[in-house]
Short mmCIF file of C-alpha atoms in Angstrom, two decimals:
data_model
loop_
_atom_site.label_atom_id
_atom_site.label_comp_id
_atom_site.label_asym_id
_atom_site.label_seq_id
_atom_site.Cartn_x
_atom_site.Cartn_y
_atom_site.Cartn_z
CA UNK P 1 11.61 11.83 13.66
CA UNK P 2 13.16 9.18 11.42
CA UNK P 3 12.48 6.49 14.05
CA UNK P 4 8.91 7.71 14.53
CA UNK P 5 8.24 7.61 10.78
CA UNK P 6 9.80 4.12 10.58
CA UNK P 7 7.45 2.95 13.34
CA UNK P 8 4.41 4.37 11.54
CA UNK P 9 5.38 2.75 8.24
CA UNK P 10 6.20 -0.52 9.99
CA UNK P 11 2.81 -0.60 11.72
CA UNK P 12 0.99 0.13 8.48
CA UNK P 13 2.80 -2.39 6.29
CA UNK P 14 3.49 -5.15 8.81
CA UNK P 15 7.26 -4.57 8.87
CA UNK P 16 9.85 -4.20 11.58
CA UNK P 17 10.49 -0.43 11.85
CA UNK P 18 14.27 -0.78 11.62
CA UNK P 19 16.13 -3.94 10.64
CA UNK P 20 19.43 -2.51 9.45
CA UNK P 21 20.33 1.14 9.90
CA UNK P 22 23.08 2.48 7.65
CA UNK P 23 24.00 6.15 8.17
CA UNK P 24 25.96 7.69 5.31
CA UNK P 25 27.48 11.12 5.99
CA UNK P 26 28.87 13.20 3.13
CA UNK P 27 31.16 16.26 3.39
CA UNK P 28 32.61 15.15 6.74
CA UNK P 29 35.22 17.62 7.97
CA UNK P 30 35.21 17.35 11.77
CA UNK P 31 38.10 14.90 11.88
CA UNK P 32 40.71 13.32 9.59
CA UNK P 33 39.45 9.81 10.25
CA UNK P 34 36.85 8.84 7.63
CA UNK P 35 35.07 5.79 6.19
CA UNK P 36 33.87 2.97 8.48
CA UNK P 37 36.47 3.62 11.18
CA UNK P 38 35.57 7.28 11.41
CA UNK P 39 31.89 6.42 11.29
CA UNK P 40 32.18 4.05 14.24
CA UNK P 41 33.98 6.73 16.27
CA UNK P 42 31.30 9.29 15.40
CA UNK P 43 28.47 6.86 16.22
CA UNK P 44 30.08 6.09 19.57
CA UNK P 45 30.40 9.82 20.30
CA UNK P 46 26.72 10.43 19.48
CA UNK P 47 25.63 7.55 21.72
CA UNK P 48 27.72 8.89 24.56
CA UNK P 49 26.13 12.33 24.22
CA UNK P 50 22.65 10.82 24.31
CA UNK P 51 23.50 8.60 27.31
CA UNK P 52 25.03 11.53 29.23
CA UNK P 53 21.66 13.27 29.54
CA UNK P 54 19.38 12.01 32.27
CA UNK P 55 16.66 11.37 31.44
CA UNK P 56 17.53 10.70 27.80
CA UNK P 57 15.62 13.10 25.53
CA UNK P 58 15.65 10.69 22.60
CA UNK P 59 15.47 7.12 23.94
CA UNK P 60 14.19 5.65 20.67
CA UNK P 61 17.07 7.20 18.73
CA UNK P 62 19.57 5.90 21.30
CA UNK P 63 18.06 2.42 21.06
CA UNK P 64 18.31 2.44 17.27
CA UNK P 65 21.90 3.70 17.25
CA UNK P 66 22.97 1.16 19.87
CA UNK P 67 21.98 -1.87 17.81
CA UNK P 68 24.69 -4.09 16.39
CA UNK P 69 23.02 -3.74 12.98
CA UNK P 70 23.52 0.05 12.98
CA UNK P 71 26.62 1.56 11.44
CA UNK P 72 27.91 4.88 10.19
CA UNK P 73 30.17 5.70 7.25
CA UNK P 74 31.89 9.07 6.78
CA UNK P 75 32.73 10.43 3.33
CA UNK P 76 34.77 13.50 2.39
CA UNK P 77 33.80 16.49 0.29
CA UNK P 78 33.23 15.18 -3.29
CA UNK P 79 35.12 17.98 -4.98
CA UNK P 80 34.27 21.28 -6.61
CA UNK P 81 33.63 19.79 -10.06
CA UNK P 82 30.82 17.64 -8.63
CA UNK P 83 29.19 20.48 -6.71
CA UNK P 84 29.23 22.98 -9.57
CA UNK P 85 26.95 21.43 -12.18
CA UNK P 86 28.41 17.98 -12.80
CA UNK P 87 26.12 15.10 -13.79
CA UNK P 88 27.71 12.87 -11.15
CA UNK P 89 30.39 11.34 -13.35
CA UNK P 90 33.16 9.41 -11.63
CA UNK P 91 35.91 11.40 -13.36
CA UNK P 92 34.53 14.63 -11.84
CA UNK P 93 34.83 13.30 -8.27
CA UNK P 94 37.78 14.00 -6.05
CA UNK P 95 40.14 11.04 -5.70
CA UNK P 96 39.47 10.59 -1.96
CA UNK P 97 35.74 10.73 -2.49
CA UNK P 98 35.87 8.26 -5.39
CA UNK P 99 37.86 5.78 -3.31
CA UNK P 100 35.48 6.18 -0.36
CA UNK P 101 32.49 5.65 -2.63
CA UNK P 102 34.00 2.48 -4.10
CA UNK P 103 34.78 1.14 -0.63
CA UNK P 104 31.30 1.93 0.69
CA UNK P 105 29.42 0.39 -2.24
CA UNK P 106 31.63 -2.73 -2.24
CA UNK P 107 31.03 -3.27 1.48
CA UNK P 108 27.29 -2.60 1.11
CA UNK P 109 26.85 -5.09 -1.75
CA UNK P 110 28.99 -7.80 -0.15
CA UNK P 111 26.93 -7.65 3.06
CA UNK P 112 23.50 -7.64 1.34
CA UNK P 113 22.92 -11.36 1.91
CA UNK P 114 23.23 -10.81 5.68
CA UNK P 115 20.23 -8.51 5.75
CA UNK P 116 17.24 -10.62 4.72
CA UNK P 117 14.05 -8.58 5.12
CA UNK P 118 11.31 -10.03 7.32
CA UNK P 119 7.85 -8.93 8.39
CA UNK P 120 6.73 -8.28 11.97
CA UNK P 121 6.14 -12.00 12.47
CA UNK P 122 9.65 -12.92 11.39
CA UNK P 123 8.52 -14.31 8.04
CA UNK P 124 10.94 -13.72 5.19
CA UNK P 125 9.87 -11.26 2.49
CA UNK P 126 10.64 -11.93 -1.15
CA UNK P 127 11.92 -9.15 -3.35
CA UNK P 128 8.54 -9.00 -5.10
CA UNK P 129 6.65 -8.67 -1.81
CA UNK P 130 8.95 -5.94 -0.52
CA UNK P 131 8.81 -4.08 -3.84
CA UNK P 132 4.99 -4.16 -3.72
CA UNK P 133 5.01 -2.63 -0.23
CA UNK P 134 7.45 0.08 -1.33
CA UNK P 135 5.33 0.82 -4.43
CA UNK P 136 2.18 1.09 -2.30
CA UNK P 137 3.92 3.38 0.19
CA UNK P 138 5.27 5.53 -2.64
CA UNK P 139 1.80 5.89 -4.19
CA UNK P 140 0.28 6.90 -0.84
CA UNK P 141 3.02 9.47 -0.20
CA UNK P 142 2.55 10.99 -3.67
CA UNK P 143 -1.19 11.24 -3.09
CA UNK P 144 -0.95 12.73 0.42
CA UNK P 145 2.40 14.53 0.43
CA UNK P 146 0.78 17.70 1.76
CA UNK P 147 -0.58 15.74 4.75
CA UNK P 148 2.77 14.51 6.08
CA UNK P 149 3.54 17.50 8.27
CA UNK P 150 4.44 15.23 11.21
CA UNK P 151 4.75 11.53 12.08
CA UNK P 152 1.42 11.82 13.91
CA UNK P 153 -0.32 13.21 10.83
CA UNK P 154 1.40 10.56 8.74
CA UNK P 155 -0.07 7.84 11.00
CA UNK P 156 -3.55 9.34 10.63
CA UNK P 157 -3.18 9.48 6.85
CA UNK P 158 -2.05 5.85 6.68
CA UNK P 159 -4.93 4.78 8.94
CA UNK P 160 -7.49 6.61 6.80
CA UNK P 161 -6.05 5.15 3.61
CA UNK P 162 -6.22 1.67 5.13
CA UNK P 163 -9.91 2.22 6.02
CA UNK P 164 -10.62 3.28 2.42
CA UNK P 165 -8.75 0.27 1.03
CA UNK P 166 -10.75 -2.11 3.26
CA UNK P 167 -14.02 -0.47 2.18
CA UNK P 168 -13.00 -0.78 -1.47
CA UNK P 169 -12.07 -4.45 -0.98
CA UNK P 170 -15.41 -5.21 0.76
CA UNK P 171 -17.28 -3.58 -2.11
CA UNK P 172 -15.31 -5.67 -4.60
CA UNK P 173 -16.40 -8.83 -2.75
CA UNK P 174 -20.04 -7.66 -2.93
CA UNK P 175 -19.70 -7.03 -6.67
CA UNK P 176 -18.26 -10.49 -7.27
CA UNK P 177 -21.16 -12.05 -5.37
CA UNK P 178 -23.68 -10.07 -7.40
CA UNK P 179 -21.93 -10.97 -10.67
CA UNK P 180 -22.11 -14.63 -9.68
CA UNK P 181 -25.82 -14.29 -8.84
CA UNK P 182 -26.58 -12.58 -12.15
CA UNK P 183 -25.08 -15.46 -14.11
CA UNK P 184 -27.48 -17.97 -12.56
CA UNK P 185 -30.86 -17.62 -14.25
CA UNK P 186 -32.98 -18.87 -11.31
CA UNK P 187 -31.30 -16.52 -8.81
CA UNK P 188 -31.21 -13.56 -11.19
CA UNK P 189 -34.92 -13.73 -12.02
CA UNK P 190 -35.75 -13.54 -8.30
CA UNK P 191 -34.36 -9.98 -8.19
CA UNK P 192 -35.52 -7.61 -10.90
CA UNK P 193 -33.29 -4.66 -11.97
CA UNK P 194 -35.19 -2.10 -9.82
CA UNK P 195 -34.83 -4.27 -6.71
CA UNK P 196 -31.12 -4.78 -7.46
CA UNK P 197 -30.71 -1.01 -7.83
CA UNK P 198 -32.24 -0.56 -4.36
CA UNK P 199 -29.77 -3.09 -2.94
CA UNK P 200 -26.92 -1.08 -4.43
CA UNK P 201 -28.22 2.16 -2.92
CA UNK P 202 -28.08 0.56 0.53
CA UNK P 203 -24.75 -1.13 -0.18
CA UNK P 204 -23.42 2.23 -1.36
CA UNK P 205 -24.58 4.18 1.71
CA UNK P 206 -23.57 1.75 4.45
CA UNK P 207 -19.82 1.36 3.69
CA UNK P 208 -19.37 5.09 3.12
CA UNK P 209 -20.93 5.85 6.52
CA UNK P 210 -18.80 3.18 8.17
CA UNK P 211 -15.70 4.49 6.41
CA UNK P 212 -16.35 8.02 7.70
CA UNK P 213 -16.87 6.72 11.25
CA UNK P 214 -13.67 4.66 11.25
CA UNK P 215 -11.46 7.45 9.96
CA UNK P 216 -9.47 9.20 12.69
CA UNK P 217 -9.91 12.54 10.96
CA UNK P 218 -12.42 12.27 8.06
CA UNK P 219 -10.79 13.33 4.79
CA UNK P 220 -13.49 14.66 2.50
CA UNK P 221 -11.29 14.38 -0.60
CA UNK P 222 -10.74 10.67 0.03
CA UNK P 223 -14.42 10.08 0.77
CA UNK P 224 -15.60 11.91 -2.35
CA UNK P 225 -13.16 9.97 -4.53
CA UNK P 226 -14.30 6.69 -2.96
CA UNK P 227 -17.97 7.59 -3.43
CA UNK P 228 -17.39 8.45 -7.10
CA UNK P 229 -15.52 5.16 -7.62
CA UNK P 230 -18.24 3.04 -5.98
CA UNK P 231 -20.95 4.90 -7.91
CA UNK P 232 -19.21 4.27 -11.23
CA UNK P 233 -18.76 0.57 -10.44
CA UNK P 234 -22.44 0.30 -9.41
CA UNK P 235 -23.66 1.96 -12.60
CA UNK P 236 -21.51 -0.32 -14.75
CA UNK P 237 -22.76 -3.42 -12.94
CA UNK P 238 -26.43 -2.40 -13.06
CA UNK P 239 -26.27 -1.91 -16.82
CA UNK P 240 -24.79 -5.38 -17.20
CA UNK P 241 -27.30 -6.81 -14.74
CA UNK P 242 -30.25 -5.32 -16.61
CA UNK P 243 -29.10 -6.96 -19.85
CA UNK P 244 -28.56 -10.31 -18.17
CA UNK P 245 -31.95 -10.17 -16.47
CA UNK P 246 -33.64 -9.45 -19.78
CA UNK P 247 -31.73 -12.29 -21.46
CA UNK P 248 -32.64 -14.72 -18.66
CA UNK P 249 -36.31 -13.62 -18.85
CA UNK P 250 -36.40 -14.30 -22.60
CA UNK P 251 -34.76 -17.69 -22.13
CA UNK P 252 -37.21 -18.51 -19.35
CA UNK P 253 -40.18 -17.66 -21.61
CA UNK P 254 -38.74 -19.84 -24.38
CA UNK P 255 -38.29 -22.70 -21.90
CA UNK P 256 -41.79 -22.22 -20.52
CA UNK P 257 -43.22 -22.20 -24.05
CA UNK P 258 -41.33 -25.38 -24.93
CA UNK P 259 -42.57 -27.08 -21.77
CA UNK P 260 -46.13 -25.96 -22.50
CA UNK P 261 -45.93 -27.25 -26.08
CA UNK P 262 -44.58 -30.57 -24.82
CA UNK P 263 -47.34 -30.84 -22.20
CA UNK P 264 -49.99 -30.08 -24.86
CA UNK P 265 -48.49 -32.75 -27.09
CA UNK P 266 -48.60 -35.35 -24.30
CA UNK P 267 -52.21 -34.48 -23.43
CA UNK P 268 -53.21 -34.85 -27.06
CA UNK P 269 -51.51 -38.25 -27.27
CA UNK P 270 -53.26 -39.40 -24.10
CA UNK P 271 -56.69 -38.23 -25.30
CA UNK P 272 -56.24 -40.15 -28.56
CA UNK P 273 -54.85 -43.11 -26.69
#
């Protein structure tokens, strides 16, 4: 399931599903060998169990665990003081656990430079870019946590959210174009407020219908929220547009009056001439 979820997230955010897999096991008690050495033995044992079954029931898991970038680290029981209400303080940890933790963190930090994150095209990701993707993923998961009952449902949710985001972005482009038009007097006066309102009705209906069609499983909650957002943006713009149209109309009348006065003046000069 972890590999399936990684693939879904990778597809959605343009990332490789798994670049470096680090498995940390706490409370290990199946053998006396712990830390990285014990982890390597355990990982080898798990791979052997998966390979022994023909056909392999979990080929994607076997592939992920067989990569050179995958490792396992085994840690002991942290101690009774930690598990009975401690706030995670170092002094409450058992000595073996504290030493294992120090060793693990030191190794993890020292190897960080070897694990540069890249996208699906092999392009390096900056920390800011990766953080933005993580933030976006976190926001989506908070919004749809009840819809992540399976990797399949997760994929549908991500797809639907992407359709909504594209629709929202397209509407933002339309708004910018209309704002630009409204600032130019000649273009603005060609479309009166009632005609602009009709354009927005059509612009409002079309993307919502397309959004519903492109969703794998239409989510009414998402669609209603999107409709309310687009409606609010349209109402705000139309109020601004009406004021600009009125201002342009007044300015146009002033200009026309000035031109008329100037023409009358020239005619009078010519007649006296």
